[in-house]
GROMACS .gro file of C-alpha atoms in nm:
model
  349
    1MET     CA    1  -0.001   0.001  -0.001
    2PRO     CA    2   0.156   0.335  -0.096
    3MET     CA    3   0.251   0.552   0.215
    4ASN     CA    4   0.137   0.874   0.055
    5ASP     CA    5  -0.224   0.752   0.016
    6HIS     CA    6  -0.441   1.011   0.191
    7LYS     CA    7  -0.665   0.733   0.335
    8TYR     CA    8  -0.385   0.599   0.555
    9PHE     CA    9  -0.156   0.720   0.833
   10SER     CA   10   0.148   0.577   1.009
   11ILE     CA   11   0.234   0.521   1.382
   12ASP     CA   12   0.579   0.444   1.505
   13ILE     CA   13   0.565   0.194   1.800
   14PHE     CA   14   0.906   0.108   1.942
   15GLY     CA   15   1.074   0.150   1.606
   16GLU     CA   16   0.812  -0.037   1.413
   17ASN     CA   17   0.624   0.173   1.159
   18LEU     CA   18   0.252   0.062   1.146
   19LEU     CA   19   0.021   0.161   0.861
   20CYS     CA   20  -0.343   0.227   0.979
   21HIS     CA   21  -0.660   0.329   0.799
   22LYS     CA   22  -0.795   0.679   0.892
   23LYS     CA   23  -1.141   0.528   0.952
   24ASN     CA   24  -0.998   0.338   1.243
   25GLU     CA   25  -0.775   0.620   1.370
   26SER     CA   26  -0.950   0.651   1.710
   27LEU     CA   27  -0.971   0.277   1.767
   28THR     CA   28  -0.607   0.235   1.680
   29ILE     CA   29  -0.491   0.511   1.926
   30LEU     CA   30  -0.711   0.359   2.196
   31VAL     CA   31  -0.571   0.009   2.141
   32PHE     CA   32  -0.222   0.154   2.149
   33PHE     CA   33  -0.269   0.315   2.491
   34TYR     CA   34  -0.444   0.013   2.630
   35TYR     CA   35  -0.151  -0.222   2.552
   36PHE     CA   36   0.145   0.005   2.591
   37CYS     CA   37   0.030   0.254   2.855
   38PRO     CA   38  -0.176   0.040   3.096
   39ILE     CA   39  -0.336   0.178   3.406
   40ASN     CA   40  -0.238  -0.026   3.710
   41HIS     CA   41  -0.563  -0.107   3.892
   42PRO     CA   42  -0.538  -0.301   4.214
   43GLN     CA   43  -0.640  -0.659   4.185
   44GLU     CA   44  -0.848  -0.837   4.423
   45GLY     CA   45  -0.647  -1.046   4.673
   46ASN     CA   46  -0.324  -0.870   4.568
   47MET     CA   47  -0.362  -0.542   4.759
   48GLN     CA   48  -0.086  -0.436   4.996
   49ASP     CA   49  -0.203  -0.284   5.318
   50SER     CA   50   0.000   0.039   5.384
   51SER     CA   51  -0.034  -0.039   5.756
   52ILE     CA   52  -0.167  -0.311   5.976
   53ALA     CA   53  -0.300  -0.248   6.333
   54LEU     CA   54  -0.280  -0.516   6.593
   55SER     CA   55  -0.372  -0.530   6.961
   56ILE     CA   56  -0.203  -0.811   7.155
   57LEU     CA   57  -0.421  -0.897   7.463
   58ILE     CA   58  -0.299  -1.098   7.758
   59PRO     CA   59  -0.535  -1.186   8.041
   60THR     CA   60  -0.351  -1.276   8.355
   61TYR     CA   61  -0.405  -1.382   8.716
   62ASN     CA   62  -0.118  -1.412   8.971
   63GLN     CA   63   0.135  -1.465   8.686
   64VAL     CA   64   0.436  -1.251   8.605
   65CYS     CA   65   0.433  -1.201   8.230
   66VAL     CA   66   0.697  -0.933   8.167
   67ALA     CA   67   0.922  -1.175   7.972
   68LEU     CA   68   0.631  -1.276   7.749
   69VAL     CA   69   0.545  -0.910   7.675
   70ARG     CA   70   0.910  -0.836   7.589
   71SER     CA   71   0.937  -1.126   7.353
   72LEU     CA   72   0.613  -1.015   7.174
   73GLN     CA   73   0.724  -0.660   7.163
   74ALA     CA   74   1.052  -0.757   7.004
   75GLN     CA   75   0.873  -0.945   6.722
   76ALA     CA   76   0.619  -0.663   6.666
   77GLU     CA   77   0.900  -0.406   6.629
   78GLN     CA   78   1.044  -0.615   6.345
   79GLU     CA   79   0.721  -0.589   6.143
   80SER     CA   80   0.733  -0.303   5.896
   81ASP     CA   81   0.410  -0.091   5.878
   82LEU     CA   82   0.264  -0.251   6.193
   83SER     CA   83   0.091  -0.035   6.448
   84TYR     CA   84   0.055  -0.237   6.764
   85GLU     CA   85  -0.025  -0.223   7.133
   86ILE     CA   86   0.012  -0.485   7.407
   87LEU     CA   87  -0.254  -0.483   7.681
   88VAL     CA   88  -0.212  -0.700   7.989
   89GLY     CA   89  -0.535  -0.732   8.183
   90ASP     CA   90  -0.493  -0.838   8.549
   91ASP     CA   91  -0.807  -1.013   8.666
   92GLY     CA   92  -0.792  -0.937   9.031
   93SER     CA   93  -0.454  -1.092   9.118
   94THR     CA   94  -0.396  -1.142   9.493
   95ASP     CA   95  -0.012  -1.173   9.496
   96PRO     CA   96   0.141  -0.823   9.567
   97ALA     CA   97   0.479  -0.938   9.429
   98VAL     CA   98   0.328  -1.038   9.099
   99ILE     CA   99   0.138  -0.709   9.064
  100GLU     CA  100   0.457  -0.512   9.140
  101ALA     CA  101   0.657  -0.703   8.881
  102ASN     CA  102   0.387  -0.658   8.616
  103GLU     CA  103   0.358  -0.281   8.678
  104GLY     CA  104   0.699  -0.260   8.497
  105ILE     CA  105   0.498  -0.329   8.177
  106ASN     CA  106   0.376   0.029   8.185
  107SER     CA  107   0.722   0.158   8.121
  108LEU     CA  108   0.753  -0.043   7.787
  109PRO     CA  109   0.660   0.136   7.465
  110HIS     CA  110   0.310   0.058   7.332
  111CYS     CA  111   0.237  -0.158   7.646
  112ARG     CA  112  -0.024  -0.109   7.921
  113TYR     CA  113  -0.099  -0.302   8.238
  114ILE     CA  114  -0.460  -0.285   8.329
  115ILE     CA  115  -0.552  -0.388   8.687
  116ARG     CA  116  -0.900  -0.489   8.779
  117GLY     CA  117  -0.979  -0.493   9.142
  118ILE     CA  118  -1.186  -0.815   9.144
  119ASN     CA  119  -1.168  -1.144   8.976
  120THR     CA  120  -1.439  -1.149   8.712
  121GLY     CA  121  -1.354  -1.475   8.537
  122ARG     CA  122  -1.184  -1.591   8.219
  123SER     CA  123  -1.455  -1.477   7.982
  124ALA     CA  124  -1.522  -1.135   8.126
  125ILE     CA  125  -1.152  -1.036   8.127
  126ARG     CA  126  -1.115  -1.126   7.766
  127ASN     CA  127  -1.430  -0.928   7.677
  128HIS     CA  128  -1.305  -0.629   7.870
  129LEU     CA  129  -0.965  -0.640   7.684
  130ALA     CA  130  -1.143  -0.653   7.351
  131ARG     CA  131  -1.341  -0.336   7.449
  132GLU     CA  132  -1.018  -0.163   7.563
  133ALA     CA  133  -0.830  -0.246   7.242
  134ARG     CA  134  -0.777   0.027   6.989
  135HIS     CA  135  -0.699  -0.182   6.683
  136ASP     CA  136  -0.895  -0.412   6.446
  137LEU     CA  137  -0.699  -0.725   6.488
  138LEU     CA  138  -0.698  -0.877   6.838
  139LEU     CA  139  -0.442  -1.143   6.928
  140PHE     CA  140  -0.526  -1.323   7.247
  141ILE     CA  141  -0.246  -1.501   7.446
  142ASP     CA  142  -0.264  -1.669   7.787
  143SER     CA  143  -0.005  -1.532   8.027
  144HIS     CA  144   0.143  -1.872   8.121
  145MET     CA  145   0.240  -1.950   7.758
  146SER     CA  146   0.564  -1.858   7.587
  147VAL     CA  147   0.669  -1.770   7.228
  148VAL     CA  148   0.858  -2.053   7.068
  149SER     CA  149   0.912  -1.927   6.714
  150ASN     CA  150   1.075  -1.614   6.565
  151ASP     CA  151   0.797  -1.551   6.316
  152TYR     CA  152   0.501  -1.600   6.553
  153ILE     CA  153   0.339  -1.262   6.477
  154THR     CA  154   0.429  -1.275   6.106
  155ARG     CA  155   0.238  -1.604   6.068
  156TYR     CA  156  -0.078  -1.458   6.220
  157LEU     CA  157  -0.054  -1.140   6.013
  158ARG     CA  158  -0.044  -1.347   5.693
  159CYS     CA  159  -0.394  -1.479   5.788
  160ARG     CA  160  -0.551  -1.149   5.882
  161ASN     CA  161  -0.830  -1.182   5.624
  162HIS     CA  162  -0.987  -1.467   5.818
  163ASP     CA  163  -1.260  -1.400   6.083
  164LEU     CA  164  -1.074  -1.596   6.342
  165VAL     CA  165  -0.742  -1.789   6.346
  166TYR     CA  166  -0.633  -2.050   6.603
  167GLY     CA  167  -0.258  -2.139   6.622
  168GLY     CA  168  -0.260  -2.430   6.874
  169TYR     CA  169  -0.009  -2.496   7.136
  170SER     CA  170   0.292  -2.726   7.202
  171ILE     CA  171   0.487  -2.828   7.502
  172SER     CA  172   0.777  -2.591   7.524
  173LYS     CA  173   1.123  -2.751   7.489
  174SER     CA  174   1.272  -2.525   7.751
  175ALA     CA  175   0.993  -2.593   8.006
  176ALA     CA  176   1.068  -2.773   8.327
  177LYS     CA  177   0.916  -3.118   8.309
  178PRO     CA  178   0.862  -3.247   8.661
  179LYS     CA  179   0.854  -3.619   8.699
  180GLY     CA  180   0.519  -3.757   8.795
  181ASN     CA  181   0.332  -3.437   8.701
  182LEU     CA  182  -0.022  -3.518   8.597
  183ARG     CA  183  -0.081  -3.201   8.396
  184LEU     CA  184   0.232  -3.271   8.190
  185ALA     CA  185   0.126  -3.630   8.123
  186TYR     CA  186  -0.225  -3.515   8.022
  187GLU     CA  187  -0.102  -3.248   7.779
  188GLN     CA  188   0.149  -3.491   7.627
  189SER     CA  189  -0.131  -3.737   7.564
  190CYS     CA  190  -0.334  -3.465   7.373
  191ILE     CA  191  -0.044  -3.309   7.177
  192SER     CA  192  -0.101  -3.510   6.856
  193GLN     CA  193  -0.449  -3.347   6.830
  194GLN     CA  194  -0.286  -3.006   6.815
  195ARG     CA  195  -0.169  -3.025   6.458
  196ALA     CA  196  -0.363  -2.795   6.237
  197GLU     CA  197  -0.463  -3.073   6.001
  198GLU     CA  198  -0.621  -3.264   6.293
  199ARG     CA  199  -0.793  -2.962   6.437
  200ALA     CA  200  -0.934  -2.863   6.102
  201LEU     CA  201  -1.136  -3.180   6.079
  202SER     CA  202  -1.367  -3.042   6.353
  203PRO     CA  203  -1.262  -2.669   6.343
  204HIS     CA  204  -1.524  -2.541   6.598
  205ALA     CA  205  -1.472  -2.830   6.843
  206HIS     CA  206  -1.093  -2.788   6.860
  207PHE     CA  207  -1.063  -2.433   6.970
  208HIS     CA  208  -0.900  -2.289   7.277
  209THR     CA  209  -0.867  -1.926   7.393
  210CYS     CA  210  -0.497  -1.956   7.480
  211ASN     CA  211  -0.373  -1.851   7.134
  212PHE     CA  212  -0.601  -1.699   6.874
  213MET     CA  213  -0.642  -1.389   6.656
  214VAL     CA  214  -0.983  -1.240   6.575
  215HIS     CA  215  -1.121  -0.923   6.428
  216ARG     CA  216  -1.244  -0.688   6.702
  217GLU     CA  217  -1.592  -0.651   6.529
  218VAL     CA  218  -1.637  -1.028   6.546
  219MET     CA  219  -1.536  -1.033   6.907
  220LEU     CA  220  -1.764  -0.753   7.010
  221ARG     CA  221  -2.062  -0.898   6.818
  222HIS     CA  222  -1.991  -1.245   6.965
  223PRO     CA  223  -1.840  -1.206   7.310
  224LEU     CA  224  -1.748  -1.487   7.541
  225ASP     CA  225  -2.024  -1.597   7.774
  226GLU     CA  226  -1.964  -1.421   8.113
  227ARG     CA  227  -2.165  -1.672   8.300
  228PHE     CA  228  -1.851  -1.878   8.301
  229THR     CA  229  -1.691  -1.745   8.612
  230ARG     CA  230  -1.530  -2.078   8.721
  231TYR     CA  231  -1.255  -2.264   8.548
  232GLY     CA  232  -1.319  -2.455   8.227
  233TYR     CA  233  -1.528  -2.487   7.908
  234GLU     CA  234  -1.582  -2.121   7.828
  235ASP     CA  235  -1.375  -2.176   7.510
  236VAL     CA  236  -1.575  -2.490   7.421
  237LEU     CA  237  -1.901  -2.299   7.432
  238TYR     CA  238  -1.738  -2.018   7.232
  239GLY     CA  239  -1.655  -2.258   6.951
  240LYS     CA  240  -2.020  -2.357   6.941
  241THR     CA  241  -2.134  -1.995   6.947
  242LEU     CA  242  -1.912  -1.913   6.655
  243LYS     CA  243  -2.034  -2.211   6.455
  244GLU     CA  244  -2.399  -2.112   6.510
  245ALA     CA  245  -2.320  -1.759   6.400
  246GLY     CA  246  -2.153  -1.877   6.078
  247ILE     CA  247  -1.808  -1.757   6.185
  248SER     CA  248  -1.530  -1.980   6.048
  249ILE     CA  249  -1.232  -2.084   6.246
  250PHE     CA  250  -0.912  -2.106   6.039
  251HIS     CA  251  -0.649  -2.349   6.196
  252ILE     CA  252  -0.278  -2.300   6.145
  253ASP     CA  253   0.037  -2.442   6.299
  254ASN     CA  254   0.156  -2.139   6.498
  255PRO     CA  255   0.182  -2.268   6.852
  256LEU     CA  256   0.270  -2.111   7.176
  257GLY     CA  257   0.466  -2.307   7.423
  258PHE     CA  258   0.298  -2.460   7.727
  259ASN     CA  259   0.550  -2.424   7.998
  260HIS     CA  260   0.367  -2.410   8.328
  261PHE     CA  261   0.262  -2.737   8.493
  262GLU     CA  262   0.086  -2.689   8.823
  263SER     CA  263   0.111  -2.934   9.107
  264ASN     CA  264  -0.099  -3.245   9.094
  265GLU     CA  265  -0.308  -3.117   9.384
  266ARG     CA  266  -0.384  -2.787   9.211
  267PHE     CA  267  -0.461  -2.961   8.883
  268MET     CA  268  -0.709  -3.185   9.055
  269GLU     CA  269  -0.877  -2.879   9.214
  270LYS     CA  270  -0.910  -2.732   8.865
  271THR     CA  271  -1.041  -3.073   8.728
  272ASP     CA  272  -1.316  -3.073   8.996
  273GLU     CA  273  -1.399  -2.712   8.908
  274GLY     CA  274  -1.408  -2.786   8.537
  275LEU     CA  275  -1.642  -3.087   8.588
  276GLN     CA  276  -1.878  -2.870   8.789
  277THR     CA  277  -1.880  -2.619   8.510
  278LEU     CA  278  -1.933  -2.889   8.245
  279TRP     CA  279  -2.246  -3.009   8.421
  280ASP     CA  280  -2.375  -2.664   8.499
  281PHE     CA  281  -2.374  -2.587   8.126
  282HIS     CA  282  -2.444  -2.942   8.000
  283GLU     CA  283  -2.736  -2.827   7.793
  284GLU     CA  284  -2.528  -2.568   7.603
  285LEU     CA  285  -2.222  -2.799   7.575
  286ARG     CA  286  -2.402  -3.104   7.458
  287GLY     CA  287  -2.223  -3.239   7.147
  288TYR     CA  288  -1.902  -3.049   7.227
  289SER     CA  289  -1.761  -3.268   7.504
  290ARG     CA  290  -1.670  -3.633   7.455
  291LEU     CA  291  -1.681  -3.692   7.834
  292LEU     CA  292  -2.032  -3.549   7.852
  293THR     CA  293  -2.148  -3.747   7.556
  294LEU     CA  294  -2.018  -4.071   7.715
  295ALA     CA  295  -2.182  -3.997   8.051
  296GLU     CA  296  -2.525  -3.904   7.898
  297ARG     CA  297  -2.510  -4.214   7.681
  298LEU     CA  298  -2.453  -4.434   7.987
  299GLU     CA  299  -2.743  -4.252   8.158
  300ARG     CA  300  -2.971  -4.336   7.865
  301TRP     CA  301  -2.864  -4.697   7.871
  302HIS     CA  302  -2.924  -4.711   8.247
  303LEU     CA  303  -2.554  -4.799   8.306
  304SER     CA  304  -2.437  -4.473   8.478
  305TRP     CA  305  -2.469  -4.647   8.810
  306LEU     CA  306  -2.142  -4.843   8.735
  307PRO     CA  307  -1.903  -4.551   8.724
  308ARG     CA  308  -2.098  -4.388   8.995
  309CYS     CA  309  -2.070  -4.685   9.227
  310PHE     CA  310  -1.713  -4.720   9.148
  311PHE     CA  311  -1.647  -4.348   9.232
  312ARG     CA  312  -1.831  -4.378   9.568
  313MET     CA  313  -1.613  -4.679   9.667
  314ALA     CA  314  -1.285  -4.579   9.509
  315GLY     CA  315  -1.312  -4.201   9.454
  316ASP     CA  316  -1.099  -4.105   9.762
  317ALA     CA  317  -0.838  -4.362   9.678
  318LEU     CA  318  -0.826  -4.241   9.307
  319ARG     CA  319  -0.778  -3.881   9.424
  320ARG     CA  320  -0.480  -3.984   9.653
  321HIS     CA  321  -0.333  -4.165   9.364
  322LEU     CA  322  -0.375  -3.872   9.127
  323THR     CA  323  -0.223  -3.620   9.372
  324GLY     CA  324   0.067  -3.849   9.453
  325SER     CA  325   0.397  -3.900   9.284
  326HIS     CA  326   0.289  -4.158   9.021
  327PRO     CA  327  -0.044  -4.069   8.878
  328THR     CA  328  -0.179  -4.253   8.571
  329LEU     CA  329  -0.405  -4.119   8.293
  330SER     CA  330  -0.634  -4.422   8.314
  331ALA     CA  331  -0.707  -4.337   8.677
  332PHE     CA  332  -0.758  -3.976   8.567
  333LYS     CA  333  -1.017  -4.075   8.304
  334ALA     CA  334  -1.204  -4.299   8.553
  335TYR     CA  335  -1.204  -4.022   8.816
  336ARG     CA  336  -1.358  -3.767   8.565
  337LEU     CA  337  -1.624  -4.006   8.434
  338GLY     CA  338  -1.723  -4.119   8.788
  339MET     CA  339  -1.749  -3.761   8.925
  340LEU     CA  340  -1.947  -3.637   8.636
  341CYS     CA  341  -2.197  -3.926   8.679
  342MET     CA  342  -2.221  -3.834   9.045
  343LEU     CA  343  -2.294  -3.467   8.965
  344MET     CA  344  -2.562  -3.580   8.713
  345LYS     CA  345  -2.728  -3.791   8.985
  346GLN     CA  346  -2.705  -3.527   9.260
  347LEU     CA  347  -2.832  -3.236   9.055
  348LYS     CA  348  -3.123  -3.434   8.907
  349LYS     CA  349  -3.272  -3.500   9.248
   0.00000   0.00000   0.00000
């Protein structure tokens, strides 16, 4: 085609001379700008937040947690574009030495130690911290846990688009492991269930409040049940509450270290308290506790008298064994089933 034909014009694109018909002049120029001068629109799922805001919330009771706060602060400082705060909520501690030590938290940047005069319970203190928090992402950590990885906060921030993320727990390698400790033996028996792939099979049934991240809006709309003032099962009911509300739980392997194992006597006191809580809320917890399911099944089959009679005859001996120096998990299971069946009988009268 001759170049001087008045029906045509030429465009030079990166050294290449293209011949175009004048009828398509506008279209040609539009195509040119579309392919060679693109506008960079943000793509869904590929947007970079200019900043992330995180509130790390640590409920505590008679536990010095300055070292935990420092380790979390060190990791938070390594995150670029992260605005953060660390709030430690003291739920009516009674040990003056613990309170004095924890008051040092107030001198750390971005950290605050909040003292509540009375013990309100594990649910109420967490709800209070959620209300006190200034940021959208809330990371709840129990004060007796320890950070065991250098990228603990980073792993959570990668999952910030999920409603709620649970990281699990492990037994800290540096923790003292007292011989004959019942709590240690119990946690070791459960540790295989703490892998994310195992928890994800029943995501709402395998949730604990010791180590999770949640959006503040979700937590405020669905707070923990503050009727749970004694030890145990508030996290189990919370898993059920979230499921009924359609809130998903995303499970990852981002554990905190379990490094505090109370004495056998204290663990049995907490066990008794937890069993009382389980029965007090058995209607709400039905289907979310294997122990409760077993006890109620035995009751329906008219067989609950067997563990009940065994507990009447051997309960004291079992307790002495479990608080001694060589407790066994089989005896612990028998004790829990027997006591729960006793509670069922007493409270049904």
